[in-house]
mmCIF file of C-alpha atoms in Angstrom:
data_model
loop_
_atom_site.group_PDB
_atom_site.id
_atom_site.type_symbol
_atom_site.label_atom_id
_atom_site.label_comp_id
_atom_site.label_asym_id
_atom_site.label_seq_id
_atom_site.Cartn_x
_atom_site.Cartn_y
_atom_site.Cartn_z
ATOM 1 C CA UNK A 1 36.571 33.537 -32.553
ATOM 2 C CA UNK A 2 37.220 32.078 -29.088
ATOM 3 C CA UNK A 3 39.873 29.733 -30.486
ATOM 4 C CA UNK A 4 41.529 32.633 -32.292
ATOM 5 C CA UNK A 5 41.612 34.629 -29.048
ATOM 6 C CA UNK A 6 43.378 31.766 -27.314
ATOM 7 C CA UNK A 7 46.002 31.708 -30.147
ATOM 8 C CA UNK A 8 44.951 28.181 -31.116
ATOM 9 C CA UNK A 9 44.433 29.275 -34.724
ATOM 10 C CA UNK A 10 45.747 32.087 -36.822
ATOM 11 C CA UNK A 11 48.988 33.171 -38.388
ATOM 12 C CA UNK A 12 52.061 35.086 -37.282
ATOM 13 C CA UNK A 13 54.393 36.686 -39.845
ATOM 14 C CA UNK A 14 57.924 36.958 -38.500
ATOM 15 C CA UNK A 15 60.732 38.946 -40.119
ATOM 16 C CA UNK A 16 64.193 37.474 -39.462
ATOM 17 C CA UNK A 17 67.677 38.845 -40.115
ATOM 18 C CA UNK A 18 69.859 36.114 -38.658
ATOM 19 C CA UNK A 19 70.132 32.360 -38.492
ATOM 20 C CA UNK A 20 67.496 30.367 -36.647
ATOM 21 C CA UNK A 21 69.725 27.246 -36.516
ATOM 22 C CA UNK A 22 70.024 27.578 -32.743
ATOM 23 C CA UNK A 23 69.756 30.001 -29.873
ATOM 24 C CA UNK A 24 67.000 32.209 -28.438
ATOM 25 C CA UNK A 25 64.824 32.544 -31.545
ATOM 26 C CA UNK A 26 64.959 28.885 -32.463
ATOM 27 C CA UNK A 27 63.987 27.902 -28.919
ATOM 28 C CA UNK A 28 61.215 30.508 -28.812
ATOM 29 C CA UNK A 29 59.644 29.331 -32.060
ATOM 30 C CA UNK A 30 59.936 25.704 -31.008
ATOM 31 C CA UNK A 31 58.267 26.340 -27.618
ATOM 32 C CA UNK A 32 55.494 28.414 -29.152
ATOM 33 C CA UNK A 33 54.834 25.784 -31.778
ATOM 34 C CA UNK A 34 54.552 23.066 -29.101
ATOM 35 C CA UNK A 35 51.971 25.087 -27.137
ATOM 36 C CA UNK A 36 50.078 26.536 -30.101
ATOM 37 C CA UNK A 37 50.543 23.994 -32.855
ATOM 38 C CA UNK A 38 47.539 25.270 -34.826
ATOM 39 C CA UNK A 39 49.086 28.738 -35.300
ATOM 40 C CA UNK A 40 50.877 29.074 -38.629
ATOM 41 C CA UNK A 41 54.278 30.841 -38.362
ATOM 42 C CA UNK A 42 55.565 32.391 -41.573
ATOM 43 C CA UNK A 43 59.257 33.358 -41.618
ATOM 44 C CA UNK A 44 60.426 36.128 -43.956
ATOM 45 C CA UNK A 45 64.055 37.026 -44.686
ATOM 46 C CA UNK A 46 64.894 40.644 -45.395
ATOM 47 C CA UNK A 47 66.767 43.725 -44.336
ATOM 48 C CA UNK A 48 65.744 45.959 -41.405
ATOM 49 C CA UNK A 49 64.263 48.731 -43.586
ATOM 50 C CA UNK A 50 62.074 46.262 -45.484
ATOM 51 C CA UNK A 51 60.936 44.596 -42.276
ATOM 52 C CA UNK A 52 60.081 47.852 -40.519
ATOM 53 C CA UNK A 53 58.134 49.149 -43.544
ATOM 54 C CA UNK A 54 56.132 45.896 -43.541
ATOM 55 C CA UNK A 55 55.526 46.183 -39.779
ATOM 56 C CA UNK A 56 54.193 49.743 -40.188
ATOM 57 C CA UNK A 57 51.863 48.480 -42.903
ATOM 58 C CA UNK A 58 50.816 45.558 -40.717
ATOM 59 C CA UNK A 59 52.145 43.113 -43.311
ATOM 60 C CA UNK A 60 54.551 41.711 -40.697
ATOM 61 C CA UNK A 61 53.688 41.048 -37.063
ATOM 62 C CA UNK A 62 57.202 41.228 -35.651
ATOM 63 C CA UNK A 63 60.823 41.339 -36.744
ATOM 64 C CA UNK A 64 63.854 40.227 -34.795
ATOM 65 C CA UNK A 65 66.724 42.540 -35.730
ATOM 66 C CA UNK A 66 70.271 43.152 -34.546
ATOM 67 C CA UNK A 67 70.902 46.244 -32.480
ATOM 68 C CA UNK A 68 68.879 48.408 -30.153
ATOM 69 C CA UNK A 69 67.850 51.131 -32.582
ATOM 70 C CA UNK A 70 64.440 52.769 -32.067
ATOM 71 C CA UNK A 71 62.202 52.938 -35.131
ATOM 72 C CA UNK A 72 59.543 55.609 -35.594
ATOM 73 C CA UNK A 73 55.952 54.385 -35.136
ATOM 74 C CA UNK A 74 57.210 51.044 -33.732
ATOM 75 C CA UNK A 75 57.631 49.499 -30.332
ATOM 76 C CA UNK A 76 60.734 47.479 -29.527
ATOM 77 C CA UNK A 77 62.308 45.396 -26.767
ATOM 78 C CA UNK A 78 65.795 43.971 -26.263
ATOM 79 C CA UNK A 79 65.476 40.170 -26.318
ATOM 80 C CA UNK A 80 68.888 38.476 -26.326
ATOM 81 C CA UNK A 81 72.522 38.817 -27.351
ATOM 82 C CA UNK A 82 74.940 36.498 -29.167
ATOM 83 C CA UNK A 83 78.675 36.234 -29.570
ATOM 84 C CA UNK A 84 80.339 37.248 -32.835
ATOM 85 C CA UNK A 85 82.435 34.630 -34.603
ATOM 86 C CA UNK A 86 84.933 34.847 -37.450
ATOM 87 C CA UNK A 87 84.682 32.131 -40.074
ATOM 88 C CA UNK A 88 88.165 30.850 -41.081
ATOM 89 C CA UNK A 89 89.425 28.223 -43.565
ATOM 90 C CA UNK A 90 90.307 25.176 -41.478
ATOM 91 C CA UNK A 91 93.987 25.550 -42.546
ATOM 92 C CA UNK A 92 94.212 29.197 -41.577
ATOM 93 C CA UNK A 93 96.997 29.977 -39.054
ATOM 94 C CA UNK A 94 94.408 31.344 -36.597
ATOM 95 C CA UNK A 95 92.308 28.142 -36.758
ATOM 96 C CA UNK A 96 94.377 26.622 -33.964
ATOM 97 C CA UNK A 97 93.279 29.381 -31.602
ATOM 98 C CA UNK A 98 90.271 29.012 -29.296
ATOM 99 C CA UNK A 99 89.429 32.726 -29.735
ATOM 100 C CA UNK A 100 90.811 35.687 -31.658
ATOM 101 C CA UNK A 101 90.853 39.495 -31.345
ATOM 102 C CA UNK A 102 90.361 42.228 -33.933
ATOM 103 C CA UNK A 103 94.055 43.123 -34.184
ATOM 104 C CA UNK A 104 94.771 39.598 -35.407
ATOM 105 C CA UNK A 105 92.181 40.039 -38.104
ATOM 106 C CA UNK A 106 92.973 43.580 -39.185
ATOM 107 C CA UNK A 107 95.077 42.622 -42.213
ATOM 108 C CA UNK A 108 92.642 40.035 -43.562
ATOM 109 C CA UNK A 109 90.300 40.252 -46.547
ATOM 110 C CA UNK A 110 86.651 39.778 -45.681
ATOM 111 C CA UNK A 111 83.581 38.832 -47.713
ATOM 112 C CA UNK A 112 79.875 39.526 -47.199
ATOM 113 C CA UNK A 113 76.805 38.347 -49.089
ATOM 114 C CA UNK A 114 74.840 40.688 -51.275
ATOM 115 C CA UNK A 115 71.718 39.383 -49.559
ATOM 116 C CA UNK A 116 70.646 40.110 -45.984
ATOM 117 C CA UNK A 117 72.333 40.453 -43.563
ATOM 118 C CA UNK A 118 75.302 41.237 -45.813
ATOM 119 C CA UNK A 119 74.998 45.043 -45.693
ATOM 120 C CA UNK A 120 74.808 45.075 -41.920
ATOM 121 C CA UNK A 121 77.883 42.785 -41.649
ATOM 122 C CA UNK A 122 79.685 45.085 -44.091
ATOM 123 C CA UNK A 123 78.927 48.146 -41.948
ATOM 124 C CA UNK A 124 79.918 46.267 -38.802
ATOM 125 C CA UNK A 125 83.297 45.292 -40.270
ATOM 126 C CA UNK A 126 83.977 48.806 -41.472
ATOM 127 C CA UNK A 127 83.391 50.204 -37.951
ATOM 128 C CA UNK A 128 85.544 47.573 -36.235
ATOM 129 C CA UNK A 129 88.470 47.664 -38.616
ATOM 130 C CA UNK A 130 88.450 51.457 -39.004
ATOM 131 C CA UNK A 131 88.866 51.737 -35.241
ATOM 132 C CA UNK A 132 92.213 49.991 -35.726
ATOM 133 C CA UNK A 133 93.250 52.535 -38.443
ATOM 134 C CA UNK A 134 93.127 49.776 -41.068
ATOM 135 C CA UNK A 135 91.500 50.376 -44.446
ATOM 136 C CA UNK A 136 88.930 47.530 -44.585
ATOM 137 C CA UNK A 137 89.348 45.044 -47.433
ATOM 138 C CA UNK A 138 85.758 43.835 -47.860
ATOM 139 C CA UNK A 139 84.281 42.215 -50.968
ATOM 140 C CA UNK A 140 80.583 41.816 -51.685
ATOM 141 C CA UNK A 141 79.637 38.480 -53.216
ATOM 142 C CA UNK A 142 76.393 37.751 -55.049
ATOM 143 C CA UNK A 143 75.891 34.403 -53.313
ATOM 144 C CA UNK A 144 73.856 32.975 -50.455
ATOM 145 C CA UNK A 145 75.219 32.744 -46.927
ATOM 146 C CA UNK A 146 75.898 29.011 -47.382
ATOM 147 C CA UNK A 147 77.908 29.581 -50.561
ATOM 148 C CA UNK A 148 79.761 32.410 -48.819
ATOM 149 C CA UNK A 149 81.113 29.819 -46.367
ATOM 150 C CA UNK A 150 82.206 27.694 -49.286
ATOM 151 C CA UNK A 151 84.228 30.654 -50.597
ATOM 152 C CA UNK A 152 85.828 30.964 -47.129
ATOM 153 C CA UNK A 153 86.739 27.253 -47.290
ATOM 154 C CA UNK A 154 88.678 27.684 -50.527
ATOM 155 C CA UNK A 155 90.584 30.687 -49.205
ATOM 156 C CA UNK A 156 88.860 33.611 -50.912
ATOM 157 C CA UNK A 157 88.522 35.558 -47.660
ATOM 158 C CA UNK A 158 86.985 35.519 -44.186
ATOM 159 C CA UNK A 159 83.531 36.489 -42.934
ATOM 160 C CA UNK A 160 81.763 36.894 -39.595
ATOM 161 C CA UNK A 161 78.545 35.385 -38.277
ATOM 162 C CA UNK A 162 76.490 35.452 -35.098
ATOM 163 C CA UNK A 163 76.677 32.604 -32.650
ATOM 164 C CA UNK A 164 73.475 30.904 -33.826
ATOM 165 C CA UNK A 165 75.094 30.135 -37.148
ATOM 166 C CA UNK A 166 77.995 28.229 -35.647
ATOM 167 C CA UNK A 167 76.030 25.022 -35.030
ATOM 168 C CA UNK A 168 75.955 24.386 -38.776
ATOM 169 C CA UNK A 169 78.424 21.815 -40.084
ATOM 170 C CA UNK A 170 80.122 23.282 -43.147
ATOM 171 C CA UNK A 171 83.115 21.453 -44.603
ATOM 172 C CA UNK A 172 86.460 23.260 -44.776
ATOM 173 C CA UNK A 173 85.720 26.063 -42.257
ATOM 174 C CA UNK A 174 85.973 26.667 -38.486
ATOM 175 C CA UNK A 175 84.221 29.208 -36.303
ATOM 176 C CA UNK A 176 86.194 31.126 -33.682
ATOM 177 C CA UNK A 177 84.747 33.680 -31.223
ATOM 178 C CA UNK A 178 86.010 37.255 -31.412
ATOM 179 C CA UNK A 179 86.987 38.313 -27.904
ATOM 180 C CA UNK A 180 84.614 40.687 -26.196
ATOM 181 C CA UNK A 181 82.147 40.920 -29.105
ATOM 182 C CA UNK A 182 78.395 40.477 -28.648
ATOM 183 C CA UNK A 183 75.457 41.469 -30.791
ATOM 184 C CA UNK A 184 72.163 42.528 -29.212
ATOM 185 C CA UNK A 185 68.914 41.413 -30.854
ATOM 186 C CA UNK A 186 65.581 43.249 -30.470
ATOM 187 C CA UNK A 187 61.972 42.549 -31.324
ATOM 188 C CA UNK A 188 60.233 45.272 -33.367
ATOM 189 C CA UNK A 189 56.448 45.496 -33.803
ATOM 190 C CA UNK A 190 53.585 47.967 -34.398
ATOM 191 C CA UNK A 191 51.649 49.198 -31.358
ATOM 192 C CA UNK A 192 48.544 49.009 -33.638
ATOM 193 C CA UNK A 193 48.939 45.251 -34.160
ATOM 194 C CA UNK A 194 46.086 43.448 -32.362
ATOM 195 C CA UNK A 195 46.771 39.978 -33.735
ATOM 196 C CA UNK A 196 46.132 37.784 -30.643
ATOM 197 C CA UNK A 197 48.477 35.004 -31.794
ATOM 198 C CA UNK A 198 51.318 37.514 -32.187
ATOM 199 C CA UNK A 199 50.604 39.042 -28.754
ATOM 200 C CA UNK A 200 50.903 35.563 -27.220
ATOM 201 C CA UNK A 201 54.263 35.059 -28.995
ATOM 202 C CA UNK A 202 55.477 38.470 -27.780
ATOM 203 C CA UNK A 203 54.508 37.647 -24.207
ATOM 204 C CA UNK A 204 56.371 34.373 -24.399
ATOM 205 C CA UNK A 205 59.438 36.107 -25.860
ATOM 206 C CA UNK A 206 59.478 38.707 -23.056
ATOM 207 C CA UNK A 207 59.161 36.021 -20.408
ATOM 208 C CA UNK A 208 61.977 34.031 -21.933
ATOM 209 C CA UNK A 209 64.209 37.141 -22.275
ATOM 210 C CA UNK A 210 63.570 38.023 -18.601
ATOM 211 C CA UNK A 211 64.315 34.494 -17.468
ATOM 212 C CA UNK A 212 67.605 34.336 -19.344
ATOM 213 C CA UNK A 213 68.632 37.776 -18.102
ATOM 214 C CA UNK A 214 67.949 36.642 -14.524
ATOM 215 C CA UNK A 215 70.085 33.546 -15.035
ATOM 216 C CA UNK A 216 72.983 35.610 -16.267
ATOM 217 C CA UNK A 217 72.791 37.916 -13.227
ATOM 218 C CA UNK A 218 72.784 34.866 -11.058
ATOM 219 C CA UNK A 219 76.094 33.686 -12.554
ATOM 220 C CA UNK A 220 77.787 37.028 -11.867
#
């Protein structure tokens, strides 16, 4: 029991909705694992509604979701933000640019995956392109995120990803930031969750978020 209280043993179930290839979440999980290597961390993909239902039922300890929405019967905290990148075929005319804006993309066809976070990307694209008075041309594909990038490579359309995904090396595509676009990410959890290992992870996440926020203010 003492070891469990010190987070040296136990399990944390984490709902994710974005890539953990790099960035805040990858660094958080790596640091936590180094300090508490006997704690098992279980990662679960899913959409926000599924994750929040699991959190309310104490089947998930925490979920890291895009946005700053408040969820009934849950606590939340803004943790980090990431740039938004368009994925282009390497021969696309915009591939030579270092960054693009929405007006340059407004006439393009886009694709999203049927699996998470496809629906959220779909909604995001609809909002952004509708603001430019363009009827969005968005196709839902029943493939994984990796295979979606393969479809981009062969010219079937474009897609968008968060910054953490851009460290992956996928043949035939390039990632270009969309000017002025950033996605906030929040942690969501149940106030009734007394899992000591999870509480240690949450404390570490808050400390890391505060430290990174302070660094950004220092650069301004």
